[in-house]
Amino acid sequence: MTSKASRERGVYRAEATVDFPKIEEFLDPIVSSIATHDMTITRDGKCFDVLAPHGRARLEPLEGRLRLTVTTDDCNALNHLKYALVGPITFIAASEKLHIEWSGDETGAALPEDLRVLSVVHVAALTPRMLRITFSGNDLSRYDRPDQLHCRLIFQPKDVASPQWPMLDDRGQVVWPKRQKLPTRVYTIRRIDAVKGEIEIDFALHDTAGPATRWAREAVPGDIVGILGPAANGAKPADFYVLAGDETALPGIARILEQVGDKARGVALIEIDGPTEELPLLHPPGVALRWLHRNGAAAGTTSLLVEAVQAVDWPSDLDRVFFWGGCEHKAFRKIHHMLRQDVRLPRDRQTFFSHWHRSLNEEEIIAIGGEAYLP
Ligand SMILES: Cc1cc2nc3c(=O)[nH]c(=O)nc-3n(C[C@H](O)[C@H](O)[C@H](O)COP(=O)(O)OP(=O)(O)OC[C@H]3O[C@@H](n4cnc5c(N)ncnc54)[C@H](O)[C@@H]3O)c2cc1C
């Protein structure tokens, strides 16, 4: 439990030392993954200091072990901070089956502080394979971040009378009510009006629909989801943008095109099924739109996006370029490799995610961990 001294000081602190023989191999991707969840990370010798919205953390690699420390002045944020470390560490290093045991202050299980409840107000078919759902909710200002575009949705069953939500416990882990895990998936906030209390999300309707796509297909006004986040970096200021992705990245690309300003130059490369999937996007005149049509081939089976990125005429000053994208894992790996090895784009000039995996659903990706997600 929280010590009396902690309560009096108003500072909550916990630490864990984890046996982690392959720490050297996993540390970099773990730090990068933590950084995508709205954290600022600075290197201090071999250690990393993490500045989070409600506290601080430190990762200290030792010989075959990893020491974690979290400090916060908000008791509700303690478990959240633990989770912000435990989540990426256990996902990226899923193969290592790490056991993370915390000591220090304990505040008890609590709802995630970022959880908001959204209800569907409107469902519109943008194209035959893209559905826009408008949600309403309260207290959404934390989601109104041009630099944090993504969120995780928790899908409640239809007609739920009193929705139950997951809690974060003192181990920094998610606890589902009555052990009934609800499906969750990552989506992009296409548009937000925090004053009006509205969020729009565009769902690509793929053929092998999983729980998210099924939920979206059947959504009607009044249906409920939980939203967590926001996370993941948007585009940084640049003179030249290369935006690339399939339909799952189209909401992010569309949002960035609206943000970059009239003078921006560059190219947006968007892989979709065919002409009926094209959307009228607002974009600066200097950013060319290139729609790449699969013409009936299954998503994730063509080399269209890889070839389109390969054909980009990159400016010589790569420090003034920004690449943003998301797509199926195989294309992601190839493009990632190309950006690093051929283009030699600096690490801080790109935000690129594997959005889905052609042979795995999200639960399977999480179970495999970094191997199914990293380049
Ligand atoms: C950072 C990030 C942002 C994202 N933003 C969006 C967004 O704004 N809009 C959006 O539509 N998606 C987005 N996605 C992708 C979305 O999360 C995945 O497509 C997710 O797997 C869909 O969940 P599901 O329950 O329908 O399918 P799952 O249960 O995860 O998978 C079921 C089956 O469908 C296949 N599959 C999954 N996605 C696709 C797909 N897109 N095309 C073809 N087959 C697929 C899987 O291989 C699996 O066989 C984003 C993903 C990430 C990581």
Short mmCIF file of C-alpha atoms and ligand atoms in Angstrom, two decimals:
data_model
loop_
_atom_site.label_atom_id
_atom_site.label_comp_id
_atom_site.label_asym_id
_atom_site.label_seq_id
_atom_site.Cartn_x
_atom_site.Cartn_y
_atom_site.Cartn_z
CA MET A 1 0.00 0.00 0.00
CA THR A 2 0.94 3.63 -0.29
CA SER A 3 3.15 4.60 2.62
CA LYS A 4 2.09 7.39 4.96
CA ALA A 5 5.28 9.23 4.03
CA SER A 6 4.36 9.08 0.32
CA ARG A 7 0.90 10.44 0.97
CA GLU A 8 2.32 13.26 3.06
CA ARG A 9 5.00 14.11 0.51
CA GLY A 10 2.51 13.77 -2.36
CA VAL A 11 5.12 11.80 -4.29
CA TYR A 12 4.56 8.16 -5.28
CA ARG A 13 7.43 5.94 -6.23
CA ALA A 14 7.90 2.34 -7.28
CA GLU A 15 10.69 0.26 -8.74
CA ALA A 16 11.29 -3.12 -10.31
CA THR A 17 14.43 -5.03 -11.21
CA VAL A 18 13.71 -7.50 -13.97
CA ASP A 19 15.88 -10.49 -14.95
CA PHE A 20 16.46 -9.80 -18.63
CA PRO A 21 19.44 -11.70 -20.10
CA LYS A 22 18.96 -10.22 -23.62
CA ILE A 23 18.47 -6.63 -22.46
CA GLU A 24 21.10 -5.27 -24.89
CA GLU A 25 19.26 -6.76 -27.87
CA PHE A 26 15.83 -5.40 -26.89
CA LEU A 27 16.59 -2.06 -25.25
CA ASP A 28 16.51 0.15 -28.37
CA PRO A 29 13.16 -1.07 -29.75
CA ILE A 30 11.66 -0.95 -26.24
CA VAL A 31 12.72 2.68 -25.81
CA SER A 32 11.38 3.57 -29.29
CA SER A 33 8.07 1.90 -28.49
CA ILE A 34 7.73 3.72 -25.15
CA ALA A 35 8.49 6.99 -26.96
CA THR A 36 5.53 6.55 -29.31
CA HIS A 37 3.15 6.74 -26.34
CA ASP A 38 3.45 10.49 -25.77
CA MET A 39 6.67 10.22 -23.74
CA THR A 40 9.83 12.27 -24.08
CA ILE A 41 12.95 10.19 -23.65
CA THR A 42 16.47 11.41 -22.99
CA ARG A 43 19.56 9.29 -22.85
CA ASP A 44 21.79 9.53 -19.80
CA GLY A 45 24.83 7.36 -20.45
CA LYS A 46 23.47 3.79 -20.64
CA CYS A 47 20.17 4.80 -19.00
CA PHE A 48 17.02 6.42 -20.36
CA ASP A 49 14.93 9.06 -18.57
CA VAL A 50 11.27 9.13 -19.51
CA LEU A 51 9.16 12.25 -19.09
CA ALA A 52 5.46 11.35 -19.12
CA PRO A 53 2.43 13.67 -18.85
CA HIS A 54 2.05 12.84 -15.12
CA GLY A 55 5.43 11.72 -13.94
CA ARG A 56 8.89 10.40 -14.66
CA ALA A 57 10.46 7.02 -15.19
CA ARG A 58 13.97 5.69 -15.65
CA LEU A 59 15.23 2.60 -17.44
CA GLU A 60 18.60 1.42 -16.21
CA PRO A 61 20.14 -1.56 -18.02
CA LEU A 62 22.32 -3.65 -15.71
CA GLU A 63 24.24 -6.85 -16.40
CA GLY A 64 21.44 -9.19 -17.61
CA ARG A 65 18.80 -7.15 -15.81
CA LEU A 66 16.72 -4.02 -16.27
CA ARG A 67 15.94 -1.67 -13.42
CA LEU A 68 12.76 0.43 -13.71
CA THR A 69 11.82 3.37 -11.53
CA VAL A 70 8.61 5.40 -11.70
CA THR A 71 7.80 8.59 -9.80
CA THR A 72 4.64 10.65 -9.92
CA ASP A 73 2.85 13.23 -7.80
CA ASP A 74 -0.59 12.00 -8.89
CA CYS A 75 -1.62 8.77 -7.20
CA ASN A 76 -3.91 7.83 -10.13
CA ALA A 77 -0.98 8.06 -12.52
CA LEU A 78 1.27 5.55 -10.75
CA ASN A 79 -0.25 2.40 -12.24
CA HIS A 80 -0.57 4.14 -15.59
CA LEU A 81 3.15 4.92 -15.62
CA LYS A 82 3.98 1.35 -14.69
CA TYR A 83 1.74 0.19 -17.54
CA ALA A 84 3.45 2.63 -19.95
CA LEU A 85 6.67 0.66 -19.30
CA VAL A 86 5.32 -2.87 -18.73
CA GLY A 87 3.15 -2.76 -21.90
CA PRO A 88 5.93 -2.01 -24.44
CA ILE A 89 8.54 -4.12 -22.60
CA THR A 90 6.39 -7.26 -22.45
CA PHE A 91 5.15 -6.73 -26.03
CA ILE A 92 8.50 -6.08 -27.70
CA ALA A 93 10.26 -8.78 -25.64
CA ALA A 94 7.30 -11.22 -25.61
CA SER A 95 9.71 -14.06 -26.49
CA GLU A 96 11.59 -13.48 -23.20
CA LYS A 97 8.56 -14.15 -20.93
CA LEU A 98 9.73 -11.53 -18.44
CA HIS A 99 8.49 -11.45 -14.89
CA ILE A 100 8.09 -7.86 -13.63
CA GLU A 101 7.54 -7.48 -9.89
CA TRP A 102 7.21 -3.97 -8.45
CA SER A 103 8.07 -2.77 -4.97
CA GLY A 104 7.35 0.62 -3.41
CA ASP A 105 4.06 2.50 -3.25
CA GLU A 106 0.84 0.80 -4.21
CA THR A 107 -2.31 2.72 -5.00
CA GLY A 108 -4.73 -0.12 -5.89
CA ALA A 109 -6.39 -0.94 -9.22
CA ALA A 110 -7.93 2.05 -10.99
CA LEU A 111 -9.51 2.88 -14.32
CA PRO A 112 -6.93 4.11 -16.86
CA GLU A 113 -6.89 7.89 -16.53
CA ASP A 114 -7.04 8.31 -20.33
CA LEU A 115 -10.20 6.19 -20.72
CA ARG A 116 -13.15 8.08 -22.21
CA VAL A 117 -16.46 6.57 -23.25
CA LEU A 118 -17.64 7.38 -26.76
CA SER A 119 -21.03 6.68 -28.30
CA VAL A 120 -21.81 6.45 -31.99
CA VAL A 121 -23.78 9.39 -33.35
CA HIS A 122 -23.47 8.82 -37.09
CA VAL A 123 -22.26 6.14 -39.52
CA ALA A 124 -21.50 7.05 -43.15
CA ALA A 125 -20.12 4.94 -46.01
CA LEU A 126 -17.34 7.06 -47.56
CA THR A 127 -16.65 4.42 -50.22
CA PRO A 128 -17.71 0.77 -50.64
CA ARG A 129 -14.81 -0.22 -48.31
CA MET A 130 -14.45 2.72 -45.94
CA LEU A 131 -16.85 3.64 -43.16
CA ARG A 132 -16.68 6.88 -41.20
CA ILE A 133 -18.06 6.72 -37.69
CA THR A 134 -18.69 9.91 -35.74
CA PHE A 135 -18.58 9.48 -31.98
CA SER A 136 -19.51 11.84 -29.18
CA GLY A 137 -17.96 11.95 -25.73
CA ASN A 138 -17.05 14.18 -22.81
CA ASP A 139 -13.73 15.65 -21.75
CA LEU A 140 -11.92 14.82 -25.02
CA SER A 141 -9.33 17.61 -24.99
CA ARG A 142 -6.42 15.24 -24.21
CA TYR A 143 -7.13 13.60 -27.60
CA ASP A 144 -6.90 16.90 -29.49
CA ARG A 145 -3.20 16.58 -30.33
CA PRO A 146 -1.89 17.17 -33.86
CA ASP A 147 1.27 15.25 -32.89
CA GLN A 148 -0.51 12.21 -31.38
CA LEU A 149 -2.79 10.71 -34.00
CA HIS A 150 -3.58 7.21 -32.82
CA CYS A 151 -5.81 5.67 -30.19
CA ARG A 152 -6.90 2.24 -28.97
CA LEU A 153 -10.60 1.46 -29.10
CA ILE A 154 -12.27 -1.00 -26.72
CA PHE A 155 -15.35 -2.52 -28.34
CA GLN A 156 -18.33 -3.14 -26.07
CA PRO A 157 -20.95 -5.72 -27.00
CA LYS A 158 -24.22 -4.49 -28.50
CA ASP A 159 -26.95 -3.26 -26.16
CA VAL A 160 -24.73 -3.36 -23.10
CA ALA A 161 -26.66 -1.92 -20.16
CA SER A 162 -23.74 -1.02 -17.89
CA PRO A 163 -20.41 -1.27 -19.73
CA GLN A 164 -17.50 -2.66 -17.71
CA TRP A 165 -14.00 -1.31 -18.37
CA PRO A 166 -10.51 -2.64 -17.72
CA MET A 167 -8.48 -1.40 -14.75
CA LEU A 168 -4.72 -1.00 -14.34
CA ASP A 169 -3.37 -2.78 -11.27
CA ASP A 170 -0.30 -2.32 -9.10
CA ARG A 171 1.72 -4.58 -11.40
CA GLY A 172 1.05 -2.13 -14.25
CA GLN A 173 -1.11 -4.73 -15.97
CA VAL A 174 -4.61 -4.65 -17.40
CA VAL A 175 -7.29 -6.40 -15.36
CA TRP A 176 -10.55 -7.16 -17.15
CA PRO A 177 -13.75 -7.15 -15.14
CA LYS A 178 -14.88 -10.71 -14.42
CA ARG A 179 -11.87 -11.80 -16.54
CA GLN A 180 -13.85 -11.07 -19.70
CA LYS A 181 -11.47 -9.47 -22.15
CA LEU A 182 -13.10 -7.22 -24.73
CA PRO A 183 -11.57 -6.83 -28.18
CA THR A 184 -9.42 -3.74 -28.65
CA ARG A 185 -7.73 -2.39 -31.81
CA VAL A 186 -5.62 0.61 -32.81
CA TYR A 187 -7.17 3.32 -35.03
CA THR A 188 -6.34 6.84 -36.18
CA ILE A 189 -8.29 9.87 -35.03
CA ARG A 190 -9.28 11.28 -38.41
CA ARG A 191 -10.84 14.44 -36.94
CA ILE A 192 -11.53 15.77 -33.47
CA ASP A 193 -13.60 18.69 -32.22
CA ALA A 194 -12.98 18.63 -28.48
CA VAL A 195 -15.26 21.64 -27.86
CA LYS A 196 -18.18 19.90 -29.54
CA GLY A 197 -17.13 16.56 -28.02
CA GLU A 198 -16.79 14.75 -31.36
CA ILE A 199 -14.29 12.28 -32.81
CA GLU A 200 -14.34 10.76 -36.29
CA ILE A 201 -12.68 7.45 -37.13
CA ASP A 202 -12.47 5.92 -40.61
CA PHE A 203 -12.67 2.11 -40.64
CA ALA A 204 -11.29 0.23 -43.66
CA LEU A 205 -13.60 -2.75 -44.21
CA HIS A 206 -11.37 -5.68 -45.05
CA ASP A 207 -12.62 -9.08 -46.21
CA THR A 208 -11.34 -11.25 -43.34
CA ALA A 209 -13.10 -9.01 -40.82
CA GLY A 210 -11.94 -9.31 -37.24
CA PRO A 211 -13.82 -7.92 -34.22
CA ALA A 212 -13.13 -4.25 -35.03
CA THR A 213 -14.29 -4.45 -38.63
CA ARG A 214 -17.34 -6.50 -37.64
CA TRP A 215 -18.18 -3.97 -34.93
CA ALA A 216 -17.87 -1.08 -37.40
CA ARG A 217 -20.04 -2.80 -40.03
CA GLU A 218 -22.82 -3.28 -37.50
CA ALA A 219 -22.45 0.05 -35.67
CA VAL A 220 -25.60 2.10 -35.09
CA PRO A 221 -26.14 5.33 -33.13
CA GLY A 222 -25.92 4.70 -29.41
CA ASP A 223 -23.31 1.91 -29.61
CA ILE A 224 -20.42 2.37 -27.18
CA VAL A 225 -16.62 2.12 -27.36
CA GLY A 226 -13.89 3.09 -24.93
CA ILE A 227 -10.96 5.14 -26.21
CA LEU A 228 -7.41 5.09 -24.78
CA GLY A 229 -4.45 7.23 -25.78
CA PRO A 230 -3.62 9.29 -27.72
CA ALA A 231 -0.33 7.87 -29.01
CA ALA A 232 2.15 7.83 -31.86
CA ASN A 233 3.83 10.70 -33.56
CA GLY A 234 2.40 12.71 -36.41
CA ALA A 235 4.54 14.51 -38.98
CA LYS A 236 7.19 17.02 -37.95
CA PRO A 237 7.67 20.35 -39.78
CA ALA A 238 9.45 19.82 -43.12
CA ASP A 239 9.87 21.32 -46.59
CA PHE A 240 9.16 18.03 -48.34
CA TYR A 241 6.80 15.26 -47.18
CA VAL A 242 6.58 11.68 -48.32
CA LEU A 243 3.35 10.15 -46.98
CA ALA A 244 2.84 6.49 -47.82
CA GLY A 245 0.39 3.81 -46.83
CA ASP A 246 -2.56 1.62 -47.61
CA GLU A 247 -6.19 2.32 -46.66
CA THR A 248 -5.36 1.88 -42.95
CA ALA A 249 -3.01 4.88 -43.20
CA LEU A 250 -5.37 6.93 -45.35
CA PRO A 251 -7.02 8.58 -42.30
CA GLY A 252 -3.58 9.61 -40.98
CA ILE A 253 -2.38 10.82 -44.38
CA ALA A 254 -5.60 12.81 -44.89
CA ARG A 255 -5.22 14.44 -41.47
CA ILE A 256 -1.56 15.31 -42.04
CA LEU A 257 -2.32 16.80 -45.47
CA GLU A 258 -4.75 19.16 -43.75
CA GLN A 259 -2.08 20.12 -41.17
CA VAL A 260 1.06 20.76 -43.19
CA GLY A 261 0.25 24.20 -44.60
CA ASP A 262 -0.20 25.54 -48.14
CA LYS A 263 3.50 25.82 -48.95
CA ALA A 264 4.33 22.18 -48.26
CA ARG A 265 5.76 20.10 -51.09
CA GLY A 266 5.99 16.37 -51.52
CA VAL A 267 3.99 13.33 -52.46
CA ALA A 268 1.27 11.15 -50.90
CA LEU A 269 1.31 7.52 -52.08
CA ILE A 270 -1.89 5.71 -51.18
CA GLU A 271 -2.57 2.07 -51.98
CA ILE A 272 -6.26 1.16 -52.29
CA ASP A 273 -8.37 -1.41 -54.08
CA GLY A 274 -9.44 0.75 -57.02
CA PRO A 275 -10.89 4.09 -58.24
CA THR A 276 -14.10 3.71 -56.19
CA GLU A 277 -11.95 3.84 -53.02
CA GLU A 278 -10.40 7.24 -53.82
CA LEU A 279 -11.42 10.03 -51.46
CA PRO A 280 -11.50 13.75 -52.22
CA LEU A 281 -8.59 14.85 -49.98
CA LEU A 282 -7.74 18.43 -49.15
CA HIS A 283 -4.04 18.86 -49.89
CA PRO A 284 -1.51 21.62 -50.55
CA PRO A 285 -1.00 22.18 -54.30
CA GLY A 286 2.69 21.22 -53.95
CA VAL A 287 1.92 17.77 -52.53
CA ALA A 288 1.00 15.38 -55.35
CA LEU A 289 -1.55 12.64 -54.65
CA ARG A 290 -0.81 9.25 -56.20
CA TRP A 291 -3.46 6.56 -55.82
CA LEU A 292 -2.06 3.07 -56.28
CA HIS A 293 -4.77 0.63 -57.38
CA ARG A 294 -4.57 -3.04 -56.50
CA ASN A 295 -7.33 -3.72 -59.04
CA GLY A 296 -8.82 -6.65 -57.18
CA ALA A 297 -5.59 -8.15 -55.79
CA ALA A 298 -5.87 -8.82 -52.05
CA ALA A 299 -4.51 -6.15 -49.70
CA GLY A 300 -0.99 -6.97 -48.53
CA THR A 301 -0.12 -9.03 -51.62
CA THR A 302 1.26 -6.43 -54.05
CA SER A 303 4.52 -4.50 -54.27
CA LEU A 304 2.77 -1.27 -55.35
CA LEU A 305 3.66 0.77 -52.29
CA VAL A 306 7.24 -0.46 -52.10
CA GLU A 307 7.83 0.42 -55.77
CA ALA A 308 6.17 3.82 -55.37
CA VAL A 309 8.43 4.72 -52.42
CA GLN A 310 11.42 3.40 -54.38
CA ALA A 311 10.59 5.81 -57.21
CA VAL A 312 10.46 8.95 -55.01
CA ASP A 313 12.83 11.72 -56.07
CA TRP A 314 14.19 12.63 -52.61
CA PRO A 315 15.58 16.16 -52.05
CA SER A 316 19.27 16.27 -51.20
CA ASP A 317 18.77 17.85 -47.76
CA LEU A 318 17.14 14.95 -45.94
CA ASP A 319 17.01 16.92 -42.68
CA ARG A 320 14.20 18.97 -44.24
CA VAL A 321 12.23 15.90 -45.34
CA PHE A 322 9.62 13.99 -43.33
CA PHE A 323 8.32 10.50 -44.06
CA TRP A 324 5.07 9.33 -42.45
CA GLY A 325 3.38 6.03 -43.19
CA GLY A 326 1.69 2.78 -42.23
CA CYS A 327 0.86 -0.43 -44.07
CA GLU A 328 0.92 -4.22 -43.98
CA HIS A 329 3.92 -5.74 -42.22
CA LYS A 330 5.73 -7.15 -45.26
CA ALA A 331 5.66 -3.87 -47.18
CA PHE A 332 6.53 -2.08 -43.93
CA ARG A 333 9.69 -4.15 -43.54
CA LYS A 334 10.82 -3.54 -47.11
CA ILE A 335 10.13 0.20 -47.03
CA HIS A 336 11.74 0.54 -43.60
CA HIS A 337 14.87 -1.15 -44.89
CA MET A 338 14.89 1.08 -47.99
CA LEU A 339 14.56 4.28 -45.91
CA ARG A 340 17.45 3.25 -43.65
CA GLN A 341 19.83 1.61 -46.13
CA ASP A 342 19.17 3.26 -49.51
CA VAL A 343 17.64 6.67 -48.81
CA ARG A 344 19.55 7.03 -45.51
CA LEU A 345 16.76 9.09 -44.03
CA PRO A 346 17.66 10.17 -40.45
CA ARG A 347 15.71 8.31 -37.75
CA ASP A 348 14.12 11.48 -36.43
CA ARG A 349 12.74 12.35 -39.88
CA GLN A 350 10.32 9.44 -40.08
CA THR A 351 7.28 7.96 -38.35
CA PHE A 352 6.40 4.59 -39.77
CA PHE A 353 4.31 1.74 -38.33
CA SER A 354 3.37 -1.79 -39.25
CA HIS A 355 -0.45 -1.36 -39.21
CA TRP A 356 -1.50 -4.99 -39.71
CA HIS A 357 -0.20 -8.40 -40.62
CA ARG A 358 -1.53 -10.40 -43.53
CA SER A 359 -1.44 -13.73 -41.71
CA LEU A 360 -2.03 -12.64 -38.10
CA ASN A 361 -4.81 -10.93 -36.20
CA GLU A 362 -3.93 -8.45 -33.47
CA GLU A 363 -4.06 -10.93 -30.59
CA GLU A 364 -1.60 -13.14 -32.48
CA ILE A 365 0.70 -10.17 -33.16
CA ILE A 366 0.68 -9.30 -29.44
CA ALA A 367 1.41 -12.91 -28.46
CA ILE A 368 4.43 -13.07 -30.81
CA GLY A 369 5.58 -9.55 -29.92
CA GLY A 370 8.42 -7.61 -31.57
CA GLU A 371 9.16 -10.31 -34.12
CA ALA A 372 5.72 -9.80 -35.75
CA TYR A 373 5.80 -6.03 -35.47
CA LEU A 374 9.33 -4.67 -35.75
CA PRO A 375 11.09 -4.25 -39.15
C1 LIG B 1 -1.01 2.88 -35.51
C2 LIG B 1 -2.16 2.23 -36.27
C3 LIG B 1 -3.18 3.01 -36.81
C4 LIG B 1 -4.23 2.43 -37.53
N1 LIG B 1 -5.23 3.22 -38.03
C5 LIG B 1 -6.27 2.64 -38.73
C6 LIG B 1 -7.36 3.42 -39.23
O1 LIG B 1 -7.47 4.63 -38.98
N2 LIG B 1 -8.30 2.79 -39.96
C7 LIG B 1 -8.26 1.44 -40.21
O2 LIG B 1 -9.15 0.92 -40.89
N3 LIG B 1 -7.26 0.67 -39.72
C8 LIG B 1 -6.27 1.23 -38.98
N4 LIG B 1 -5.27 0.45 -38.46
C9 LIG B 1 -5.26 -0.99 -38.78
C10 LIG B 1 -6.19 -1.82 -37.90
O3 LIG B 1 -5.86 -1.66 -36.54
C11 LIG B 1 -6.02 -3.29 -38.32
O4 LIG B 1 -6.38 -3.48 -39.65
C12 LIG B 1 -6.79 -4.25 -37.42
O5 LIG B 1 -6.18 -5.52 -37.54
C13 LIG B 1 -8.25 -4.39 -37.78
O6 LIG B 1 -8.86 -5.20 -36.79
P1 LIG B 1 -9.87 -6.37 -37.12
O7 LIG B 1 -10.47 -6.74 -35.80
O8 LIG B 1 -10.78 -5.99 -38.20
O9 LIG B 1 -8.95 -7.54 -37.68
P2 LIG B 1 -8.00 -8.58 -36.89
O10 LIG B 1 -8.81 -9.40 -35.96
O11 LIG B 1 -6.85 -7.87 -36.31
O12 LIG B 1 -7.52 -9.48 -38.09
C14 LIG B 1 -8.40 -10.43 -38.70
C15 LIG B 1 -7.81 -10.84 -40.04
O13 LIG B 1 -7.85 -9.73 -40.92
C16 LIG B 1 -6.57 -9.46 -41.49
N5 LIG B 1 -6.46 -7.98 -41.58
C17 LIG B 1 -6.31 -7.09 -40.56
N6 LIG B 1 -6.31 -5.83 -41.05
C18 LIG B 1 -6.47 -5.94 -42.40
C19 LIG B 1 -6.56 -4.99 -43.45
N7 LIG B 1 -6.48 -3.67 -43.24
N8 LIG B 1 -6.72 -5.45 -44.71
C20 LIG B 1 -6.80 -6.79 -44.98
N9 LIG B 1 -6.73 -7.73 -44.01
C21 LIG B 1 -6.57 -7.31 -42.74
C22 LIG B 1 -5.57 -10.13 -40.53
O14 LIG B 1 -4.46 -10.62 -41.25
C23 LIG B 1 -6.36 -11.29 -39.97
O15 LIG B 1 -6.23 -12.40 -40.81
C24 LIG B 1 -4.24 1.02 -37.72
C25 LIG B 1 -3.24 0.23 -37.14
C26 LIG B 1 -2.21 0.83 -36.42
C27 LIG B 1 -1.15 -0.04 -35.79
#
